[in-house]
Amino acid sequence: ISASVDTEIPGSRGEDVTYTSGILLDKIVEPIARDTSDVKFPPCNAEINANYIGDVIANVTVDLAVNAGACCAACLANADCELWVFCDSEGGCDEYPYRTCTLKTFPLNIADASLESPAAYARGPNVNWTSGIVTSRIDVGELPEQTSESCEIEQRANYKGDPLNVGTDLIVDSVESCCIECKKRSDCNVYVFCENEDGCSNAYFNYGFGECWLKKAPAEFLVSEEFPAWERGEGVPWASGRVSPRPIGPFEIPKSCASKTNALRDACTPLLAEPEARSGDTTKCCQLLEASNVDRCFCENDALAELGDRVMCCW
């Protein structure tokens, strides 16, 4: 159907028509260029090896979503879509088949929401999803501003963890700024900053002042009384810190698993409020989570694993 706000919408009219119709102007999408041949650039803004978090609004059939560009085009054609996620692996992604295309809205309620690095269930070379964001549809004024509040900093320490970036590509002016960069990423829980103006080089590598290395450390590191470090003490030119666990929000279970809801809430919710809970306190919660996973009560394995990490389960 070809129509706009300035033209007459096709349909039946007249004295004999018993219907009353209307149009919602705020849901009309202005025509935009849909060149999605290179999804890395606007309007698709794709990130390979990432599975963005968002509220699902639609799923596109595999016949239409033949590639990431088509998935992006489907998002552009949906007035409510702000994020799109596409399975780009012939072997599938998690439990989803090849060419799965999901349209989502941007999660403004998540503490680490960012247009530059949207919150993700998972990122990295082993993630087979490609995700994108339509930044022009998101009001950046609503995003929470990241601050250095709650940053846990230890001077003269070089914390262990799996690197998420290359420090030479992220130069900041202070360890607090490095902490803020870590907070912007959903997969970062540890940061390491070179605070020596002469650099932090060793016998093997050269590191310059201001380098900010973002890392992901395993759950057992986060509850250690003394965080595992490559080195610490006098003469160590690094400053490190960990980011306090982010709130997951209300704990909800799909209606198909309603019989497990109360048991899970009773066992797991108190633990989410106690970031330093030890594994001995989480046995019942972890057992229920594992049983729920077997029964396919969770749509996202990554979300389940994140919840398990929060309560220090061992998967």
CSV table of C-alpha atoms in Angstrom, one decimal:
chain,number,residue,atom,x,y,z
A,1,ILE,CA,0.0,0.0,0.0
A,2,SER,CA,1.3,3.4,-1.0
A,3,ALA,CA,0.2,6.1,1.4
A,4,SER,CA,1.4,9.0,3.6
A,5,VAL,CA,0.1,11.5,6.1
A,6,ASP,CA,-0.7,13.8,3.2
A,7,THR,CA,-2.5,11.4,1.0
A,8,GLU,CA,-5.8,9.5,1.4
A,9,ILE,CA,-5.3,6.1,2.8
A,10,PRO,CA,-7.0,3.4,0.7
A,11,GLY,CA,-10.1,1.9,2.1
A,12,SER,CA,-13.9,2.0,2.1
A,13,ARG,CA,-15.7,5.3,2.7
A,14,GLY,CA,-19.1,6.6,2.7
A,15,GLU,CA,-22.5,6.7,4.5
A,16,ASP,CA,-22.9,2.9,4.3
A,17,VAL,CA,-19.5,2.2,6.0
A,18,THR,CA,-20.0,1.3,9.7
A,19,TYR,CA,-16.3,1.5,10.7
A,20,THR,CA,-14.4,4.5,12.1
A,21,SER,CA,-10.7,4.5,11.4
A,22,GLY,CA,-7.7,6.6,12.4
A,23,ILE,CA,-3.9,6.9,12.0
A,24,LEU,CA,-1.2,7.2,14.6
A,25,LEU,CA,1.2,9.9,13.3
A,26,ASP,CA,3.9,9.2,15.8
A,27,LYS,CA,4.4,5.7,14.5
A,28,ILE,CA,4.9,6.6,10.9
A,29,VAL,CA,8.5,6.1,9.8
A,30,GLU,CA,10.0,8.6,7.5
A,31,PRO,CA,11.6,7.0,4.4
A,32,ILE,CA,15.3,6.5,4.9
A,33,ALA,CA,18.1,5.1,2.7
A,34,ARG,CA,18.2,1.3,3.2
A,35,ASP,CA,21.7,0.6,1.9
A,36,THR,CA,22.6,-2.3,4.1
A,37,SER,CA,25.3,-3.7,1.9
A,38,ASP,CA,28.0,-2.9,4.5
A,39,VAL,CA,26.4,-3.5,7.9
A,40,LYS,CA,29.4,-2.1,9.8
A,41,PHE,CA,28.3,1.5,8.9
A,42,PRO,CA,25.2,3.6,9.4
A,43,PRO,CA,22.3,3.0,9.5
A,44,CYS,CA,23.1,-0.6,10.6
A,45,ASN,CA,26.1,0.0,12.9
A,46,ALA,CA,26.9,-3.7,13.1
A,47,GLU,CA,29.2,-5.3,15.6
A,48,ILE,CA,30.4,-8.8,14.7
A,49,ASN,CA,30.7,-11.4,17.5
A,50,ALA,CA,28.2,-9.7,19.8
A,51,ASN,CA,24.7,-10.6,21.1
A,52,TYR,CA,23.0,-7.4,22.3
A,53,ILE,CA,20.6,-7.3,25.2
A,54,GLY,CA,17.2,-5.8,24.5
A,55,ASP,CA,13.5,-6.4,24.8
A,56,VAL,CA,12.3,-8.6,21.9
A,57,ILE,CA,9.6,-7.1,19.7
A,58,ALA,CA,9.6,-9.4,16.7
A,59,ASN,CA,11.3,-12.3,15.0
A,60,VAL,CA,12.0,-12.4,11.2
A,61,THR,CA,11.5,-15.6,9.3
A,62,VAL,CA,14.7,-17.3,8.1
A,63,ASP,CA,13.4,-17.0,4.5
A,64,LEU,CA,13.5,-13.2,4.7
A,65,ALA,CA,16.6,-12.7,6.8
A,66,VAL,CA,19.1,-14.1,4.3
A,67,ASN,CA,22.0,-12.1,5.8
A,68,ALA,CA,22.8,-9.5,8.4
A,69,GLY,CA,21.9,-6.7,5.9
A,70,ALA,CA,18.4,-8.1,5.5
A,71,CYS,CA,18.0,-8.4,9.3
A,72,CYS,CA,19.1,-4.7,9.6
A,73,ALA,CA,16.6,-3.7,6.8
A,74,ALA,CA,13.8,-5.5,8.7
A,75,CYS,CA,14.7,-3.4,11.8
A,76,LEU,CA,14.7,-0.2,9.8
A,77,ALA,CA,11.2,-1.1,8.4
A,78,ASN,CA,9.8,-1.6,12.0
A,79,ALA,CA,9.1,1.8,13.7
A,80,ASP,CA,9.7,0.3,17.2
A,81,CYS,CA,13.0,-1.5,16.4
A,82,GLU,CA,16.2,0.0,17.8
A,83,LEU,CA,18.5,-3.1,17.9
A,84,TRP,CA,18.8,-6.2,15.7
A,85,VAL,CA,20.5,-9.5,16.3
A,86,PHE,CA,21.4,-12.0,13.5
A,87,CYS,CA,22.8,-15.5,13.7
A,88,ASP,CA,25.6,-15.5,11.2
A,89,SER,CA,26.8,-19.1,11.6
A,90,GLU,CA,25.7,-22.1,9.5
A,91,GLY,CA,26.1,-24.2,12.6
A,92,GLY,CA,23.7,-22.1,14.6
A,93,CYS,CA,24.1,-19.7,17.6
A,94,ASP,CA,23.6,-21.2,21.0
A,95,GLU,CA,20.2,-23.1,20.5
A,96,TYR,CA,19.1,-20.9,17.6
A,97,PRO,CA,19.3,-21.8,13.9
A,98,TYR,CA,21.3,-20.1,11.2
A,99,ARG,CA,19.7,-16.9,10.0
A,100,THR,CA,17.7,-16.3,13.2
A,101,CYS,CA,16.9,-12.5,13.1
A,102,THR,CA,15.5,-10.9,16.2
A,103,LEU,CA,14.4,-7.2,16.5
A,104,LYS,CA,14.6,-5.5,19.9
A,105,THR,CA,14.3,-2.2,21.7
A,106,PHE,CA,17.2,-0.5,23.5
A,107,PRO,CA,17.5,-1.4,27.2
A,108,LEU,CA,17.6,2.1,28.9
A,109,ASN,CA,17.1,0.5,32.3
A,110,ILE,CA,20.4,-1.4,32.2
A,111,ALA,CA,23.2,0.3,34.2
A,112,ASP,CA,25.9,-0.1,31.5
A,113,ALA,CA,23.7,0.9,28.5
A,114,SER,CA,25.8,2.7,25.9
A,115,LEU,CA,25.3,3.6,22.3
A,116,GLU,CA,29.0,3.2,21.6
A,117,SER,CA,29.2,-0.3,23.2
A,118,PRO,CA,25.6,-1.6,23.8
A,119,ALA,CA,25.1,-4.0,26.7
A,120,ALA,CA,25.5,-7.6,25.4
A,121,TYR,CA,24.8,-11.1,26.7
A,122,ALA,CA,28.2,-12.1,25.2
A,123,ARG,CA,31.0,-10.6,23.1
A,124,GLY,CA,34.1,-12.2,21.7
A,125,PRO,CA,35.6,-14.5,18.9
A,126,ASN,CA,33.4,-17.4,20.0
A,127,VAL,CA,30.1,-15.5,19.8
A,128,ASN,CA,28.5,-16.3,16.4
A,129,TRP,CA,25.9,-13.4,16.6
A,130,THR,CA,26.1,-10.1,14.7
A,131,SER,CA,24.2,-7.2,16.3
A,132,GLY,CA,23.4,-3.7,15.3
A,133,ILE,CA,21.9,-0.5,16.7
A,134,VAL,CA,19.8,2.2,15.0
A,135,THR,CA,21.2,5.1,17.0
A,136,SER,CA,19.0,7.8,15.4
A,137,ARG,CA,15.9,6.2,17.2
A,138,ILE,CA,17.4,6.3,20.7
A,139,ASP,CA,17.2,9.4,22.9
A,140,VAL,CA,20.7,9.6,24.4
A,141,GLY,CA,19.5,12.1,26.9
A,142,GLU,CA,17.8,9.2,28.8
A,143,LEU,CA,21.0,7.2,29.2
A,144,PRO,CA,22.6,7.1,32.7
A,145,GLU,CA,25.9,8.9,32.9
A,146,GLN,CA,28.7,6.7,34.1
A,147,THR,CA,30.7,7.9,37.1
A,148,SER,CA,33.7,6.6,39.1
A,149,GLU,CA,31.5,6.1,42.1
A,150,SER,CA,31.8,2.5,43.5
A,151,CYS,CA,35.1,2.0,41.7
A,152,GLU,CA,37.3,-0.3,43.8
A,153,ILE,CA,40.9,0.8,43.2
A,154,GLU,CA,44.1,-0.9,44.4
A,155,GLN,CA,47.3,1.0,43.7
A,156,ARG,CA,50.5,-0.9,42.8
A,157,ALA,CA,48.7,-4.0,41.5
A,158,ASN,CA,48.3,-5.6,38.1
A,159,TYR,CA,45.1,-7.8,38.2
A,160,LYS,CA,44.6,-11.0,36.3
A,161,GLY,CA,41.8,-11.5,33.8
A,162,ASP,CA,41.1,-12.1,30.1
A,163,PRO,CA,41.9,-8.9,28.1
A,164,LEU,CA,38.9,-7.5,26.3
A,165,ASN,CA,40.8,-4.7,24.4
A,166,VAL,CA,44.3,-3.5,23.5
A,167,GLY,CA,45.5,-0.9,26.0
A,168,THR,CA,47.2,1.2,23.3
A,169,ASP,CA,43.8,1.8,21.7
A,170,LEU,CA,42.3,3.1,25.0
A,171,ILE,CA,44.4,5.9,26.5
A,172,VAL,CA,42.8,7.7,29.5
A,173,ASP,CA,44.0,10.3,32.0
A,174,SER,CA,43.3,8.4,35.3
A,175,VAL,CA,42.5,5.1,36.8
A,176,GLU,CA,39.0,6.5,37.6
A,177,SER,CA,38.5,7.1,33.9
A,178,CYS,CA,39.6,3.6,33.2
A,179,CYS,CA,37.1,2.3,35.6
A,180,ILE,CA,34.3,4.3,33.9
A,181,GLU,CA,35.4,2.7,30.5
A,182,CYS,CA,35.0,-0.7,32.2
A,183,LYS,CA,31.5,0.2,33.4
A,184,LYS,CA,30.4,0.9,29.9
A,185,ARG,CA,30.9,-2.7,28.9
A,186,SER,CA,28.6,-5.5,30.0
A,187,ASP,CA,31.5,-8.0,29.8
A,188,CYS,CA,34.1,-6.0,31.8
A,189,ASN,CA,34.6,-6.5,35.5
A,190,VAL,CA,38.3,-5.7,35.9
A,191,TYR,CA,40.4,-2.8,34.7
A,192,VAL,CA,44.2,-2.2,34.8
A,193,PHE,CA,45.7,1.3,34.3
A,194,CYS,CA,49.3,2.3,33.7
A,195,GLU,CA,49.8,5.3,36.0
A,196,ASN,CA,53.6,5.7,35.8
A,197,GLU,CA,54.4,8.7,33.6
A,198,ASP,CA,57.5,6.8,32.4
A,199,GLY,CA,55.4,3.8,31.3
A,200,CYS,CA,54.9,0.3,32.6
A,201,SER,CA,57.3,-1.7,30.4
A,202,ASN,CA,58.9,-4.9,31.4
A,203,ALA,CA,61.4,-7.3,29.9
A,204,TYR,CA,58.9,-8.5,27.3
A,205,PHE,CA,56.5,-5.7,26.4
A,206,ASN,CA,56.4,-1.9,26.2
A,207,TYR,CA,53.4,-0.3,27.9
A,208,GLY,CA,52.8,3.5,27.9
A,209,PHE,CA,51.4,5.9,30.5
A,210,GLY,CA,47.6,6.0,30.3
A,211,GLU,CA,47.0,2.6,28.8
A,212,CYS,CA,43.7,1.2,30.0
A,213,TRP,CA,43.3,-2.5,29.8
A,214,LEU,CA,39.7,-3.9,30.3
A,215,LYS,CA,39.4,-7.5,31.4
A,216,LYS,CA,36.9,-10.2,32.3
A,217,ALA,CA,37.8,-12.2,35.4
A,218,PRO,CA,36.1,-15.5,36.5
A,219,ALA,CA,33.6,-15.4,39.4
A,220,GLU,CA,36.0,-17.0,41.8
A,221,PHE,CA,38.4,-14.1,41.4
A,222,LEU,CA,35.7,-11.6,42.3
A,223,VAL,CA,35.0,-13.0,45.7
A,224,SER,CA,38.7,-13.5,46.6
A,225,GLU,CA,39.7,-11.5,49.7
A,226,GLU,CA,42.9,-10.6,47.8
A,227,PHE,CA,42.2,-10.3,44.0
A,228,PRO,CA,44.7,-12.5,42.0
A,229,ALA,CA,47.3,-10.3,40.4
A,230,TRP,CA,50.3,-10.8,38.1
A,231,GLU,CA,52.2,-8.5,40.5
A,232,ARG,CA,51.5,-6.2,43.4
A,233,GLY,CA,53.5,-4.2,45.9
A,234,GLU,CA,56.2,-1.5,45.9
A,235,GLY,CA,57.5,-0.7,42.5
A,236,VAL,CA,54.5,-2.0,40.5
A,237,PRO,CA,53.5,0.8,38.1
A,238,TRP,CA,50.0,-0.4,37.6
A,239,ALA,CA,46.7,0.5,39.3
A,240,SER,CA,43.8,-2.0,39.1
A,241,GLY,CA,40.3,-2.4,40.2
A,242,ARG,CA,37.1,-4.4,40.0
A,243,VAL,CA,33.6,-3.2,39.1
A,244,SER,CA,30.9,-4.1,41.5
A,245,PRO,CA,28.3,-6.6,40.1
A,246,ARG,CA,25.6,-4.9,38.1
A,247,PRO,CA,22.0,-5.4,39.2
A,248,ILE,CA,20.2,-7.9,37.0
A,249,GLY,CA,16.8,-6.5,37.9
A,250,PRO,CA,13.6,-8.4,38.9
A,251,PHE,CA,14.1,-12.1,38.7
A,252,GLU,CA,11.4,-13.4,36.3
A,253,ILE,CA,10.7,-16.9,34.8
A,254,PRO,CA,8.7,-17.6,31.7
A,255,LYS,CA,5.1,-18.6,32.3
A,256,SER,CA,5.9,-22.1,30.9
A,257,CYS,CA,8.0,-22.7,34.0
A,258,ALA,CA,5.6,-21.1,36.6
A,259,SER,CA,5.9,-24.1,38.9
A,260,LYS,CA,9.5,-23.2,39.5
A,261,THR,CA,9.1,-19.5,40.0
A,262,ASN,CA,8.6,-19.4,43.7
A,263,ALA,CA,11.3,-21.8,44.5
A,264,LEU,CA,13.8,-19.9,42.3
A,265,ARG,CA,12.9,-16.6,43.7
A,266,ASP,CA,13.2,-17.8,47.3
A,267,ALA,CA,16.6,-19.4,46.6
A,268,CYS,CA,18.2,-17.0,44.3
A,269,THR,CA,16.9,-13.5,44.9
A,270,PRO,CA,18.6,-13.0,48.3
A,271,LEU,CA,21.9,-14.0,46.7
A,272,LEU,CA,21.7,-11.4,44.0
A,273,ALA,CA,21.7,-8.7,46.7
A,274,GLU,CA,24.8,-10.2,48.3
A,275,PRO,CA,27.7,-9.9,45.7
A,276,GLU,CA,30.2,-11.5,48.1
A,277,ALA,CA,28.1,-14.6,48.7
A,278,ARG,CA,30.2,-17.7,48.8
A,279,SER,CA,29.5,-20.9,46.8
A,280,GLY,CA,28.4,-22.7,50.0
A,281,ASP,CA,25.4,-20.3,50.2
A,282,THR,CA,24.3,-20.9,46.7
A,283,THR,CA,23.8,-24.7,46.4
A,284,LYS,CA,20.0,-24.7,46.3
A,285,CYS,CA,19.9,-21.8,43.8
A,286,CYS,CA,22.4,-23.4,41.5
A,287,GLN,CA,20.6,-26.8,41.6
A,288,LEU,CA,17.3,-25.1,40.6
A,289,LEU,CA,19.0,-23.1,37.9
A,290,GLU,CA,20.6,-26.2,36.4
A,291,ALA,CA,17.2,-28.1,36.5
A,292,SER,CA,15.5,-25.1,34.9
A,293,ASN,CA,18.1,-25.1,32.1
A,294,VAL,CA,17.5,-28.8,31.4
A,295,ASP,CA,13.8,-28.1,31.2
A,296,ARG,CA,14.5,-25.2,28.8
A,297,CYS,CA,13.0,-22.6,31.1
A,298,PHE,CA,15.4,-20.0,29.8
A,299,CYS,CA,15.5,-18.5,26.3
A,300,GLU,CA,19.1,-17.3,26.5
A,301,ASN,CA,21.8,-19.5,27.7
A,302,ASP,CA,24.1,-16.5,28.1
A,303,ALA,CA,21.6,-14.8,30.4
A,304,LEU,CA,21.4,-18.0,32.5
A,305,ALA,CA,25.2,-18.2,32.7
A,306,GLU,CA,25.3,-14.5,33.8
A,307,LEU,CA,22.8,-15.2,36.6
A,308,GLY,CA,24.9,-18.2,37.6
A,309,ASP,CA,28.0,-16.1,37.7
A,310,ARG,CA,26.3,-13.6,39.9
A,311,VAL,CA,25.5,-16.2,42.5
A,312,MET,CA,28.9,-17.8,42.0
A,313,CYS,CA,27.7,-21.1,40.6
A,314,CYS,CA,30.2,-23.4,38.9
A,315,TRP,CA,28.9,-24.5,35.5
